[in-house]
Short mmCIF file of C-alpha atoms in Angstrom, two decimals:
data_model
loop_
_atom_site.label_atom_id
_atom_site.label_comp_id
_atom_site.label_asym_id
_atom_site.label_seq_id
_atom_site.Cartn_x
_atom_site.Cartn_y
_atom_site.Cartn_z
CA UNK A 1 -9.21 12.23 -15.49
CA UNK A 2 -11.57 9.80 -13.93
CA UNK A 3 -15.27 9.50 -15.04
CA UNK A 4 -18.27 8.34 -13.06
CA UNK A 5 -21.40 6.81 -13.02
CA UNK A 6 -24.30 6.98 -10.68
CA UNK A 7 -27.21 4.54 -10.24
CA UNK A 8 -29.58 2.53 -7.90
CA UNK A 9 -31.44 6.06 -6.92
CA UNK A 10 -35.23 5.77 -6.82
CA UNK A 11 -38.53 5.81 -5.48
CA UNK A 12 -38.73 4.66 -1.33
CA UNK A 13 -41.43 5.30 1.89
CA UNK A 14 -39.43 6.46 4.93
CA UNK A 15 -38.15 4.03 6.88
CA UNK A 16 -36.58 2.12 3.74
CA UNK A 17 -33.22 1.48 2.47
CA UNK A 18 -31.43 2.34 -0.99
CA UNK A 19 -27.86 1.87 -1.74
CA UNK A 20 -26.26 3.90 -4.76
CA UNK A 21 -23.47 3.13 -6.69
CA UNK A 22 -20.45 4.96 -8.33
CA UNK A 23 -18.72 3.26 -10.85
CA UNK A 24 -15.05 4.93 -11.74
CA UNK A 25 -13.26 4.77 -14.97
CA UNK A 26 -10.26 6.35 -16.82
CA UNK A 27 -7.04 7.33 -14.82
CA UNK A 28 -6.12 6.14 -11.50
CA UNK A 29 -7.44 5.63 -8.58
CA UNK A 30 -4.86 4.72 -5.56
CA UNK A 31 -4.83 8.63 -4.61
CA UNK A 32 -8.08 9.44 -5.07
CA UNK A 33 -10.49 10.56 -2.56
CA UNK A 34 -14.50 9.75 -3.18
CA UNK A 35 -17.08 11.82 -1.85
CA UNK A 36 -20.98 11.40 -2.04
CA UNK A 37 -22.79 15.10 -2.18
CA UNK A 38 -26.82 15.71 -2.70
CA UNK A 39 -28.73 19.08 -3.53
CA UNK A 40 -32.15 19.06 -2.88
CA UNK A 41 -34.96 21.67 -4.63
CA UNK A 42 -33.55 25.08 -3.55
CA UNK A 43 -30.33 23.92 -1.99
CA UNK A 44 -26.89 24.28 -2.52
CA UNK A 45 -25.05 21.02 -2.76
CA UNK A 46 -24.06 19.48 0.26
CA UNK A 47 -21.18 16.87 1.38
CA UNK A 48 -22.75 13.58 2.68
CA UNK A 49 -19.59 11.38 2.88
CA UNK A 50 -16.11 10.19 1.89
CA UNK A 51 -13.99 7.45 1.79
CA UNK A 52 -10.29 7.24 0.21
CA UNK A 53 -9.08 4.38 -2.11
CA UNK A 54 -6.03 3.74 -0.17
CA UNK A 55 -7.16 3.39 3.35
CA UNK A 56 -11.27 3.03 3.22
CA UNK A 57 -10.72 6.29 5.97
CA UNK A 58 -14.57 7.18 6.09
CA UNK A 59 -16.26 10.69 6.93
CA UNK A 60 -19.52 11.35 7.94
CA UNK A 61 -21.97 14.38 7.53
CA UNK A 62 -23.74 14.39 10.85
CA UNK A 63 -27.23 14.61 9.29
CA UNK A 64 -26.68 10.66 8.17
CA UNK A 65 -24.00 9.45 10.82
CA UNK A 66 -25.51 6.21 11.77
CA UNK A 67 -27.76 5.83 8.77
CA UNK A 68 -25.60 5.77 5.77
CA UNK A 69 -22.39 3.96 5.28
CA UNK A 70 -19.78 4.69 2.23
CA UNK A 71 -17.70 1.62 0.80
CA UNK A 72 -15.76 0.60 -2.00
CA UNK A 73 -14.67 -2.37 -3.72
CA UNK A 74 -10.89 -1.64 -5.74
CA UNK A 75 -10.98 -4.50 -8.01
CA UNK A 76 -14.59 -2.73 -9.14
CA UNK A 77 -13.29 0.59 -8.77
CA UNK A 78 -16.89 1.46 -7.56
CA UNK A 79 -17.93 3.05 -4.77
CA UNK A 80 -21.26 2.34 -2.89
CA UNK A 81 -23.71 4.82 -0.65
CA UNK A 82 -25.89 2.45 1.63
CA UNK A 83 -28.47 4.21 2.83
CA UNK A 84 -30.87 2.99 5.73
CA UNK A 85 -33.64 4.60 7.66
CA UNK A 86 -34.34 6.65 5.06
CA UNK A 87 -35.87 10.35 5.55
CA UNK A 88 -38.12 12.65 3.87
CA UNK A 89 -35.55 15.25 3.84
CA UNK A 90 -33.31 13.18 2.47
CA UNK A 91 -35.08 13.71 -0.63
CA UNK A 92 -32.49 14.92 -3.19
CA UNK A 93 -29.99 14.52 -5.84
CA UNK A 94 -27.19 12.39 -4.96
CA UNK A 95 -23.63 13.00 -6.79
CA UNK A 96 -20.63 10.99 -6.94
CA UNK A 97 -17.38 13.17 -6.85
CA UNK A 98 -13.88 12.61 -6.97
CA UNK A 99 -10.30 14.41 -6.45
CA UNK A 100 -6.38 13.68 -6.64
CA UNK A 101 -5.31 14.43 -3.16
CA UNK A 102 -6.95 13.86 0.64
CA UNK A 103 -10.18 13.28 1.43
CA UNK A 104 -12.80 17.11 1.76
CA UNK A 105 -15.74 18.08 2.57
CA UNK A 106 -15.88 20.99 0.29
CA UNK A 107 -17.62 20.86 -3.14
CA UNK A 108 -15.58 22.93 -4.70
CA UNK A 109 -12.23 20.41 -4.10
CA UNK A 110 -13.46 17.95 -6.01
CA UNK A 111 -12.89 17.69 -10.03
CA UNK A 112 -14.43 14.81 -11.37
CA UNK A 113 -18.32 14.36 -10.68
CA UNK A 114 -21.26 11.88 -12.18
CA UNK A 115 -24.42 12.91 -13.50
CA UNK A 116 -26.29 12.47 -10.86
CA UNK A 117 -29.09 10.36 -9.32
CA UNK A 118 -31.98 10.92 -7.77
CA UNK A 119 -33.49 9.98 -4.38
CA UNK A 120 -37.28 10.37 -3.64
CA UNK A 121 -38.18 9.92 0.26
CA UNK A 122 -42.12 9.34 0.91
CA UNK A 123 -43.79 9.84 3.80
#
């Protein structure tokens, strides 16, 4: 199975920019599909974006269209969550996720997931 790491969460006023990263280890990852997920205080964890190995196919949550953009980098095997124009209410705890098959939107489709990291807006 794969494993994954989270960092580069932190500390930012609105209006600024982060960008996470997901670094992947163990197994494969040609047939993978990547996902990004956050839960804030009180929330059920949500699906921010995706992005497959093979193709770099990208999907959006329409709260961050236009704001965030998901990459990766193969030879790395890490995947990366830019993050401009920041929000308040994007205040939360941001996941890396991963799972043998097509790309989802659905938490519960994914089987491998990081620890998490976590992402303070300001006002």
């Amino acid at each position: 199975q794969v494993q994954l790491v989270e960092s580069g969460g932190g500390l930012v006023q609105a209006g600024g920019s982060l960008r996470l990263s997901c670094a992947a280890s163990g197994g494969t990852f040609g047939n993978y599909a990547m996902g990004w997920f956050r839960q804030g205080p009180g929330k059920e964890r949500e699906f921010v974006a995706s992005i497959t190995w093979s193709s770099s196919s990208t999907y959006y949550a329409d709260s961050v269209k236009g704001r965030f953009t998901i990459s990766r980098d193969n030879a790395k095997r890490t995947v990366y969550l830019q993050m401009n124009s920041l929000k308040p209410e994007d205040t939360a705890v941001y996941y890396c996720a991963a799972r043998y098959g097509p790309p989802s939107t659905v938490v519960g489709n994914f089987d491998s997931w990081g620890q998490g990291t976590q992402v303070t807006v300001s006002s």
